[in-house]
mmCIF file of C-alpha atoms in Angstrom:
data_model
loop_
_atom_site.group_PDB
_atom_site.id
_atom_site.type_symbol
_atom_site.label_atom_id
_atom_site.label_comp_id
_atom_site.label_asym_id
_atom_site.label_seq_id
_atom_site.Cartn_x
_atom_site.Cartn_y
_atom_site.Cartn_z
ATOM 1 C CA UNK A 75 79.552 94.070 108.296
ATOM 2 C CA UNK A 76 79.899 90.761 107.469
ATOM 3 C CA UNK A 77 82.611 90.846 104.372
ATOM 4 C CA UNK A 78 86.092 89.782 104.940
ATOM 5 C CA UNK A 79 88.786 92.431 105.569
ATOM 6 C CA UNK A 80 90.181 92.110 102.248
ATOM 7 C CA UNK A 81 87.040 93.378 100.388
ATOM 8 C CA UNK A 82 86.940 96.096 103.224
ATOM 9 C CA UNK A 83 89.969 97.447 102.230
ATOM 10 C CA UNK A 84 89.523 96.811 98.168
ATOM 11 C CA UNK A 85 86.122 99.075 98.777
ATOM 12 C CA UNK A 86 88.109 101.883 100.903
ATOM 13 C CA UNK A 87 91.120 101.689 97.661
ATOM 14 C CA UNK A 88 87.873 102.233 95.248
ATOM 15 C CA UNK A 89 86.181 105.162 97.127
ATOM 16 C CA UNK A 90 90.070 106.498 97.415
ATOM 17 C CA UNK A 91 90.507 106.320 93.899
ATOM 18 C CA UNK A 92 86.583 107.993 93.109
ATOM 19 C CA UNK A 93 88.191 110.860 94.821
ATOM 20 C CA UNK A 94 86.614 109.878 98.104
ATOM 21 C CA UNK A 95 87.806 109.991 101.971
ATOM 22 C CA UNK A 96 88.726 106.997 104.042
ATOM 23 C CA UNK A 97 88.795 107.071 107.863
ATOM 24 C CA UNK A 98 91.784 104.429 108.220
ATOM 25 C CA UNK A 99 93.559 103.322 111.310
ATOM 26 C CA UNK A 100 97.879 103.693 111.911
ATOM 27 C CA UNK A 101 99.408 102.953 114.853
ATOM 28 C CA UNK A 102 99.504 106.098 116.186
ATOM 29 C CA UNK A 103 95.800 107.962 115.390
ATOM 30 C CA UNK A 104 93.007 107.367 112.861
ATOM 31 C CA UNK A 105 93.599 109.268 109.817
ATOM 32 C CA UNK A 106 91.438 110.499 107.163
ATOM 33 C CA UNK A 107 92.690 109.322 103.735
ATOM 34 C CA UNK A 108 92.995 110.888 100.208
ATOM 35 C CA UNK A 109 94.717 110.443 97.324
ATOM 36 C CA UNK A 110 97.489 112.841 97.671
ATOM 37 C CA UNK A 111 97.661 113.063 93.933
ATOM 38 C CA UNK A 112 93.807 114.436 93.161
ATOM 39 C CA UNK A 113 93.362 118.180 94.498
ATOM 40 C CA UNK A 114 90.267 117.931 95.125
ATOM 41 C CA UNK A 115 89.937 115.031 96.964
ATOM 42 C CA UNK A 116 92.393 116.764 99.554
ATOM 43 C CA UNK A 117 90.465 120.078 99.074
ATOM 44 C CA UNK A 118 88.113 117.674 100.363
ATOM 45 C CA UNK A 119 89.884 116.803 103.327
ATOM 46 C CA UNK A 120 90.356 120.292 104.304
ATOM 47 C CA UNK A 121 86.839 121.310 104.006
ATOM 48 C CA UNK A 122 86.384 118.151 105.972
ATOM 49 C CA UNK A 123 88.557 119.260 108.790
ATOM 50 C CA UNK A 124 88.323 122.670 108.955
ATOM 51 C CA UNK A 125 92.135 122.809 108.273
ATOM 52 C CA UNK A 126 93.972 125.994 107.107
ATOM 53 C CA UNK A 127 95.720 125.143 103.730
ATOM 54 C CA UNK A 128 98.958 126.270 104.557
ATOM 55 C CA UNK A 129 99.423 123.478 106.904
ATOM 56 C CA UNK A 130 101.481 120.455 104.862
ATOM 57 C CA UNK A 131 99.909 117.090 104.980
ATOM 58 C CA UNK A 132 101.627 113.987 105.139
ATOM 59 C CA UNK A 133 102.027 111.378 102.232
ATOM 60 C CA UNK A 134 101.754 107.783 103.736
ATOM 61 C CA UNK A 135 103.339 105.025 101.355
ATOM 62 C CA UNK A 136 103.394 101.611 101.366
ATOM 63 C CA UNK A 137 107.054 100.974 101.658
ATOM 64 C CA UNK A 138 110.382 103.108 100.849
ATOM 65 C CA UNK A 139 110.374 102.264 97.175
ATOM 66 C CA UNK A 140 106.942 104.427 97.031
ATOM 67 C CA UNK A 141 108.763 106.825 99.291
ATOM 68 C CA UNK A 142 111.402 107.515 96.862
ATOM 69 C CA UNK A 143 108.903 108.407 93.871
ATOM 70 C CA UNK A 144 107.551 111.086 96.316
ATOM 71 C CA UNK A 145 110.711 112.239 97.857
ATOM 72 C CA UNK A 146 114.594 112.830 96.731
ATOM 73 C CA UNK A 147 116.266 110.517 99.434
ATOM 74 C CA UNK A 148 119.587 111.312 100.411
ATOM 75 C CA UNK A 149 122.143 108.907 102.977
ATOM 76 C CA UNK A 150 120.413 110.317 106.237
ATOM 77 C CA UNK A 151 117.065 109.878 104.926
ATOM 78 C CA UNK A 152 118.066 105.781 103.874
ATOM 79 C CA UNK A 153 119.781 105.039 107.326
ATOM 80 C CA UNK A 154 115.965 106.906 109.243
ATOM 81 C CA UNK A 155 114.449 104.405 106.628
ATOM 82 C CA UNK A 156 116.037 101.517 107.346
ATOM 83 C CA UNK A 157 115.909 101.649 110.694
ATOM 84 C CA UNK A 158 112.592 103.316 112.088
ATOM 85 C CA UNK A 159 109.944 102.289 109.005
ATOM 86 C CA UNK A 160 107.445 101.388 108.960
ATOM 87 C CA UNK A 161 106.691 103.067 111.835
ATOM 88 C CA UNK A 162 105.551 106.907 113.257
ATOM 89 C CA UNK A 163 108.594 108.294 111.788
ATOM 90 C CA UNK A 164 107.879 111.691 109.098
ATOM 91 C CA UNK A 165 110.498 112.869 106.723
ATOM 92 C CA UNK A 166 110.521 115.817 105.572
ATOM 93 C CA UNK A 167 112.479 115.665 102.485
ATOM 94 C CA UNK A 168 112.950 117.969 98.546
ATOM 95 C CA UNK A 169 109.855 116.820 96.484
ATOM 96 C CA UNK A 170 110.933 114.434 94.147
ATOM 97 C CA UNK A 171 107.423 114.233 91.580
ATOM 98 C CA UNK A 172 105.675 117.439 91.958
ATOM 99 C CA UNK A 173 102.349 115.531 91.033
ATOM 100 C CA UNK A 174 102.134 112.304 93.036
ATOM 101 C CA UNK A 175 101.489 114.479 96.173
ATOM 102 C CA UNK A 176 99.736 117.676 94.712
ATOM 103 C CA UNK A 177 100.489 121.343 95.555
ATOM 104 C CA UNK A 178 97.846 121.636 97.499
ATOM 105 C CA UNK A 179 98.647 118.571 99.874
ATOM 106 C CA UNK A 180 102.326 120.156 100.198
ATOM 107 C CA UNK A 181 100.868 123.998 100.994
ATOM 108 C CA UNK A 182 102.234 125.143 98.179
ATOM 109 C CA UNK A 183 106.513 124.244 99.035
ATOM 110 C CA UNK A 184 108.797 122.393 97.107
ATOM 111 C CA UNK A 185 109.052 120.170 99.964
ATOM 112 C CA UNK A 186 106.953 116.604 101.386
ATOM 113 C CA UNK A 187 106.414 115.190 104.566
ATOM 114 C CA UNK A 188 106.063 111.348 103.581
ATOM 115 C CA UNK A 189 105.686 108.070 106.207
ATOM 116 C CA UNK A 190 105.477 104.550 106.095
ATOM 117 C CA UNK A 191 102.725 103.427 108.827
ATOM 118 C CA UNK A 192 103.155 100.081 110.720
ATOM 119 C CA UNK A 193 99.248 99.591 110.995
ATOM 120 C CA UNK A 194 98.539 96.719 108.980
ATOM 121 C CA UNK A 195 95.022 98.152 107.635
ATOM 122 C CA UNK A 196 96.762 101.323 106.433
ATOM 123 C CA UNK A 197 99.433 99.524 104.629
ATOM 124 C CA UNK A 198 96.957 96.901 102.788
ATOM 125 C CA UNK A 199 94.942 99.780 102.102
ATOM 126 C CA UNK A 200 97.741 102.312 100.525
ATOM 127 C CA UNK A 201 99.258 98.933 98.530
ATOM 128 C CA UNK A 202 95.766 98.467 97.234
ATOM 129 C CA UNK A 203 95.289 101.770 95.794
ATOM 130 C CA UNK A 204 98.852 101.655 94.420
ATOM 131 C CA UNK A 205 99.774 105.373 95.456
ATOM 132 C CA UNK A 206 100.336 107.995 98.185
ATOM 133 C CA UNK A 207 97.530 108.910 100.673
ATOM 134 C CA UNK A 208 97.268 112.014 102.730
ATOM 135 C CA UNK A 209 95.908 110.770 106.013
ATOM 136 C CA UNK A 210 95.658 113.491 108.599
ATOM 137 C CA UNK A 211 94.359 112.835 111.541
ATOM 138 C CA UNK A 212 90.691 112.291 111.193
ATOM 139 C CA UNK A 213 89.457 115.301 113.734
ATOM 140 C CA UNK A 214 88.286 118.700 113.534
ATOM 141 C CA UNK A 215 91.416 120.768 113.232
ATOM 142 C CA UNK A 216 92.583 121.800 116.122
ATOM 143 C CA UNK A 217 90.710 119.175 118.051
ATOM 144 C CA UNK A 218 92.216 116.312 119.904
ATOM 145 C CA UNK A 219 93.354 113.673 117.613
ATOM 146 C CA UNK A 220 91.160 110.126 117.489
ATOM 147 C CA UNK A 221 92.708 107.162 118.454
ATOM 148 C CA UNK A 222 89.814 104.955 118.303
ATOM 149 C CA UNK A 223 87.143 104.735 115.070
ATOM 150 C CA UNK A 224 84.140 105.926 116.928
ATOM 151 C CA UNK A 225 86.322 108.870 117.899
ATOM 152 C CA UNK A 226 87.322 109.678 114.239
ATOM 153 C CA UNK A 227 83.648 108.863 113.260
ATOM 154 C CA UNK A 228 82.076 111.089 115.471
ATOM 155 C CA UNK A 229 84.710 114.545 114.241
ATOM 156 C CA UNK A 230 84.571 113.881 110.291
ATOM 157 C CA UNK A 231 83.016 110.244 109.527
ATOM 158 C CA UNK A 232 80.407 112.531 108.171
ATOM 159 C CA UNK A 233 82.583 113.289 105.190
ATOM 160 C CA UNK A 234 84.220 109.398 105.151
ATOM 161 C CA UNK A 235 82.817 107.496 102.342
ATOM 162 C CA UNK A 236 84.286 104.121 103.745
ATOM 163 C CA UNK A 237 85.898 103.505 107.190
ATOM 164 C CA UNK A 238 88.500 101.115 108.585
ATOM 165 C CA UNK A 239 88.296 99.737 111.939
ATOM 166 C CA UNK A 240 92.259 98.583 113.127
ATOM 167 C CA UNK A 241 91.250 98.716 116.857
ATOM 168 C CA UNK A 242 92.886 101.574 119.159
ATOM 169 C CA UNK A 243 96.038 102.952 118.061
ATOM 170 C CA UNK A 244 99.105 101.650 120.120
ATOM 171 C CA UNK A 245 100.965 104.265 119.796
ATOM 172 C CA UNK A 246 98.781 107.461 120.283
ATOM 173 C CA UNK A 247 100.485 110.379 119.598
ATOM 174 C CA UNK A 248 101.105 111.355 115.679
ATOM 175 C CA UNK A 249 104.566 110.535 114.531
ATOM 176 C CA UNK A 250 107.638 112.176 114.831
ATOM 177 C CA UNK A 251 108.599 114.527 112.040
ATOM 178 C CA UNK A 252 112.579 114.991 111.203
ATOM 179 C CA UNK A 253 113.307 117.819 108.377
ATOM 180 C CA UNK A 254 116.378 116.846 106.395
ATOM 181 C CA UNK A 255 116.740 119.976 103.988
ATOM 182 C CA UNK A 256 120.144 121.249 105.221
ATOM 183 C CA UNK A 257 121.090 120.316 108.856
ATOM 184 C CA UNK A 258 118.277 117.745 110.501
ATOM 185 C CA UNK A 259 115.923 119.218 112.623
ATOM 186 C CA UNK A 260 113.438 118.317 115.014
ATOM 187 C CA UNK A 261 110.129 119.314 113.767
ATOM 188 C CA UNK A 262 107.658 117.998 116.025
ATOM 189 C CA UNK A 263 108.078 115.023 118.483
ATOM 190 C CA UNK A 264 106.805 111.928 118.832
ATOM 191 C CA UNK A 265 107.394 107.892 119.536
ATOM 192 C CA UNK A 266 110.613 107.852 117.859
ATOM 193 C CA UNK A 267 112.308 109.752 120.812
ATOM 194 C CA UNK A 268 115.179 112.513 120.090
ATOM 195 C CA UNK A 269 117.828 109.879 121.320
ATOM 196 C CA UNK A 270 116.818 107.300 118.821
ATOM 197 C CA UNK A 271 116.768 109.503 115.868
ATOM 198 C CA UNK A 272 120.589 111.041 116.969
ATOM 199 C CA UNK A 273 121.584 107.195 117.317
ATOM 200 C CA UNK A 274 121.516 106.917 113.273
ATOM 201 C CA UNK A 275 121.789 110.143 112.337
ATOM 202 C CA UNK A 276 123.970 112.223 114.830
ATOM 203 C CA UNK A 277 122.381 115.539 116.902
ATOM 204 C CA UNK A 278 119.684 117.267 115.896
ATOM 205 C CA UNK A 279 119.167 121.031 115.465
ATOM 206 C CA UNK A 280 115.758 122.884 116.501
ATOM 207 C CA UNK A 281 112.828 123.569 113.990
ATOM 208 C CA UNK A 282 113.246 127.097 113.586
ATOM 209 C CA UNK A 283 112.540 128.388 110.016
ATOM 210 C CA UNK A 284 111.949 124.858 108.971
ATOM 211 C CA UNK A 285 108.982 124.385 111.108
ATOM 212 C CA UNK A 286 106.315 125.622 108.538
ATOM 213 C CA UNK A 287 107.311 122.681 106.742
ATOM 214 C CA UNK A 288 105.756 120.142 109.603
ATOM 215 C CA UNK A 289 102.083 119.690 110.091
ATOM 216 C CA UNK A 290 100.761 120.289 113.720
ATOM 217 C CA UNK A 291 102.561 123.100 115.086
ATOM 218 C CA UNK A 292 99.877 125.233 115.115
ATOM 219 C CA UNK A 293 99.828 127.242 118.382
ATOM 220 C CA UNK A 294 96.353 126.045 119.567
ATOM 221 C CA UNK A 295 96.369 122.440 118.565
ATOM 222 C CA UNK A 296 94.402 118.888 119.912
ATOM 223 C CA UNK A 297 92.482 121.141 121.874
ATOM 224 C CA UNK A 298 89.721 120.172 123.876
ATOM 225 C CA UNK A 299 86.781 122.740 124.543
ATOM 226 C CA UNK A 300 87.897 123.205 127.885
ATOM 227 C CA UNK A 301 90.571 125.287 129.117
ATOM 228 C CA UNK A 302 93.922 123.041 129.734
ATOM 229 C CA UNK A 303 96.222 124.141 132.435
ATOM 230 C CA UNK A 304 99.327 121.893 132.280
ATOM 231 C CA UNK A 305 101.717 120.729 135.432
ATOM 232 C CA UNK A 306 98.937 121.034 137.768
ATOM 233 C CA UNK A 307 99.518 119.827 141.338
ATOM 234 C CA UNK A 308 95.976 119.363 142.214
ATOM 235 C CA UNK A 309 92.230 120.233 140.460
ATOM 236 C CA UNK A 310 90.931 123.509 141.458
ATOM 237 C CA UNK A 311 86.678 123.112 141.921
ATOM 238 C CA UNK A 312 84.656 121.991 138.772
ATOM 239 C CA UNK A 313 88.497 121.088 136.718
ATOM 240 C CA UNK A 314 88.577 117.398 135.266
ATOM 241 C CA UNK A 315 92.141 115.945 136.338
ATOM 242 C CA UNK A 316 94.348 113.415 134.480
ATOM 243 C CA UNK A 317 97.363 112.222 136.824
ATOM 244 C CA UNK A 318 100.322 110.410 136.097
ATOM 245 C CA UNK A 319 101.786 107.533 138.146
ATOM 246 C CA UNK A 320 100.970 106.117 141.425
ATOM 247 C CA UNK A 321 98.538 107.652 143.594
ATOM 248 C CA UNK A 322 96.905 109.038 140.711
ATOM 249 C CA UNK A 323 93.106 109.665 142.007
ATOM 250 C CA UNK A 324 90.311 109.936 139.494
ATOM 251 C CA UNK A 325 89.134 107.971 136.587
ATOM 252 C CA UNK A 326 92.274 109.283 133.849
ATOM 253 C CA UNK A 327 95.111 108.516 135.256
ATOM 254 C CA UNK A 328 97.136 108.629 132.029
ATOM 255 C CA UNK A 329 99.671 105.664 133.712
ATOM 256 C CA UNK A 330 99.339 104.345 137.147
ATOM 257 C CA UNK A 331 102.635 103.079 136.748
ATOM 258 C CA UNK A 332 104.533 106.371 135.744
ATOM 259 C CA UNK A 333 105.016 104.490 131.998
ATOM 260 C CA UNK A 334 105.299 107.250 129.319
ATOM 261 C CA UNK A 335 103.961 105.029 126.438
ATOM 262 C CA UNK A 336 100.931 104.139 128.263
ATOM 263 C CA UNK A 337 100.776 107.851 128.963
ATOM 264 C CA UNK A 338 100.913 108.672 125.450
ATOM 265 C CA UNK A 339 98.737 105.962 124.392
ATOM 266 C CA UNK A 340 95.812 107.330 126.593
ATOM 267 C CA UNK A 341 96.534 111.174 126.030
ATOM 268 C CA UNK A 342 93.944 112.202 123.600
ATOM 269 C CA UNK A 343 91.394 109.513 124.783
ATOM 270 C CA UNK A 344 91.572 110.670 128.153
ATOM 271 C CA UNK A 345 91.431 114.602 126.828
ATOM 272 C CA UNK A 346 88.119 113.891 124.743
ATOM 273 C CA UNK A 347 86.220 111.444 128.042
ATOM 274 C CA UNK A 348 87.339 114.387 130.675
ATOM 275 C CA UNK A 349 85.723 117.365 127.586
ATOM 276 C CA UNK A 350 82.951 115.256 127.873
ATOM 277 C CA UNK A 351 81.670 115.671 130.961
ATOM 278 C CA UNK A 352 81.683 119.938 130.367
ATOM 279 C CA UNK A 353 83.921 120.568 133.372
ATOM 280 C CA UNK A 354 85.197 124.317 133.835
ATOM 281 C CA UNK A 355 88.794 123.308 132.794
ATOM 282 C CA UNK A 356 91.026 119.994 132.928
ATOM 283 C CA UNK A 357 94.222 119.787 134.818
ATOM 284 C CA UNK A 358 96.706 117.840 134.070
ATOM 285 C CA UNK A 359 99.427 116.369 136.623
ATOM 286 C CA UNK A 360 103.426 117.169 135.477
ATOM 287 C CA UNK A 361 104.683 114.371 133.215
ATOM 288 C CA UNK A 362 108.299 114.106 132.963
ATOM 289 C CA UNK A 363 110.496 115.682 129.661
ATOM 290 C CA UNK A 364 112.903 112.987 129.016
ATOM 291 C CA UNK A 365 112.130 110.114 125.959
ATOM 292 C CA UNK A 366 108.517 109.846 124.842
ATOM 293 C CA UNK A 367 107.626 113.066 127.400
ATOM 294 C CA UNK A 368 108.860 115.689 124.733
ATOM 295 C CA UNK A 369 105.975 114.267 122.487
ATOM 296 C CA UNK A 370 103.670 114.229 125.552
ATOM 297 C CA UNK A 371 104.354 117.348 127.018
ATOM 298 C CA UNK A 372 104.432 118.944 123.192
ATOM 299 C CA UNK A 373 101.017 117.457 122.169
ATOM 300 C CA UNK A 374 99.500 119.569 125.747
ATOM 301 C CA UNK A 375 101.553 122.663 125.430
ATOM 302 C CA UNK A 376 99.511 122.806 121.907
ATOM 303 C CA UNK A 377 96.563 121.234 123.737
ATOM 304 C CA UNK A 378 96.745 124.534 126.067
ATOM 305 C CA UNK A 379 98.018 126.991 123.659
ATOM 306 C CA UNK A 380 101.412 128.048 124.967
ATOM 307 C CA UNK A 381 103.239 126.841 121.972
ATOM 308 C CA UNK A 382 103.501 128.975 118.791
#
């Protein structure tokens, strides 16, 4: 294409606001955008990835004024804010305008899941449509998330009406969701670590009942075709193998240097290029709990089906 970025993005903010889908790029996996405001451009979505409707979706704004026509912000929610947006940081937070992000984009609860992305692309493109998107990520659900456009082209571009290359994501994982109904609760992990979060906000209490209130904590989730068996000390005959840290033989090694970013970066790429080459199962080396780990070792518990 040979049209500057800028008209890119002012032709993804018209096809959003036709009621069409955008593939768009944040920092941690490609989305695919709708206006969180039009039912059936979300209904869309769905249909698009095979997602089950009572599953929340996430509203991505611009910035935390947008946030707070979406949301009912309250002290914890302002210091989370403030210190981790834009970035792959969720909130789950009391609905504050029951029609910028529709009913069927919140599953039906009186509650939203809203973000401010750091990807430059997503931001110019939710400032030029002027509202909330829902941007899940843009694979079959229950798939491994894309974290590179031909990845998100090749699981839904079918139903994208415009698309938004950004590059790979540099984060890789999807973001970190926090509940903050009563007492704040972990609801899934991700690059805003457990640590970082309990730095602004003091400790953290499990998901529990408030889990149904995240997106992606379905039990079988970022799967791969293949079978996953996790903390593997070796392949067995006919298994792909990602390893971690030095030593690490084969062509995924998710860090050669035992760095949990760069792990988490490469997670779902690696998952997809080992599926590809139809191998009986794929092992996976340990990869340690602490920091960015919980997200990791989340995202292939899911991956593998142990996690309900």
């Amino acid at each position: 294409m040979n049209d500057a970025p800028t008209d890119r993005v002012e032709a993804a903010a018209r096809a959003l606001r036709d009621g069409g889908l955008v593939l768009m790029p944040t920092e941690t996996v490609y989305g695919l955008a709708a206006d969180a405001a039009n039912p059936n451009a979300v209904a869309a979505v769905y249909a698009a990835k095979g997602r089950p409707s009572f599953n929340p979706l996430i509203a991505h704004v611009a910035d935390v004024g947008m946030a707070r026509r979406v949301a009912r912000f309250d002290a914890r929610a302002e210091a989370l804010a403030a210190r981790f947006w834009p970035g792959p940081l969720t909130l789950v937070l009391p609905v504050a305008d029951l029609l910028a992000v529709c009913d069927l984009a919140r599953a039906g609860l009186d509650t939203v899941a809203v973000r401010a992305p750091a990807h430059p692309l997503a931001h110019a493109l939710i400032a030029a449509f002027g509202g909330p998107v829902v941007a899940p990520s843009a694979n079959r659900s229950g798939r491994p998330s894309p974290t590179v456009l031909a990845d998100a082209c090749e699981e839904t571009g079918p139903a994208a009406a415009a698309a938004l290359d950004g590059g790979p994501c540099a984060v890789g994982l999807e973001s970190t969701v926090v509940g903050l109904l009563d007492a704040p609760r972990l609801l899934r992990p991700g690059a805003v670590t457990r640590a970082e979060i309990e730095a602004v906000i003091g400790p953290l209490a499990e998901a529990e009942a408030d889990a149904r209130r995240s997106p992606g904590r379905l039990a079988r989730h970022y799967a791969p075709n293949a079978p996953v068996r996790l903390d593997a000390a070796r392949p067995r005959p006919g298994e792909a193998w990602l390893s971690f840290g030095p030593g690490g033989a084969g062509p995924w090694n998710l860090s050669p240097s035992g760095d949990l970013a760069e792990a988490a970066a490469n997670l779902f790429a690696y998952l997809r290029a080992a599926d590809r080459t139809a191998p009986s199962g794929i092992a996976v080396a340990p990869i340690p709990h602490e920091g960015l780990g919980e997200a990791i070792n989340d995202r292939l518990k899911r991956a593998a089906g142990f996690v309900g």
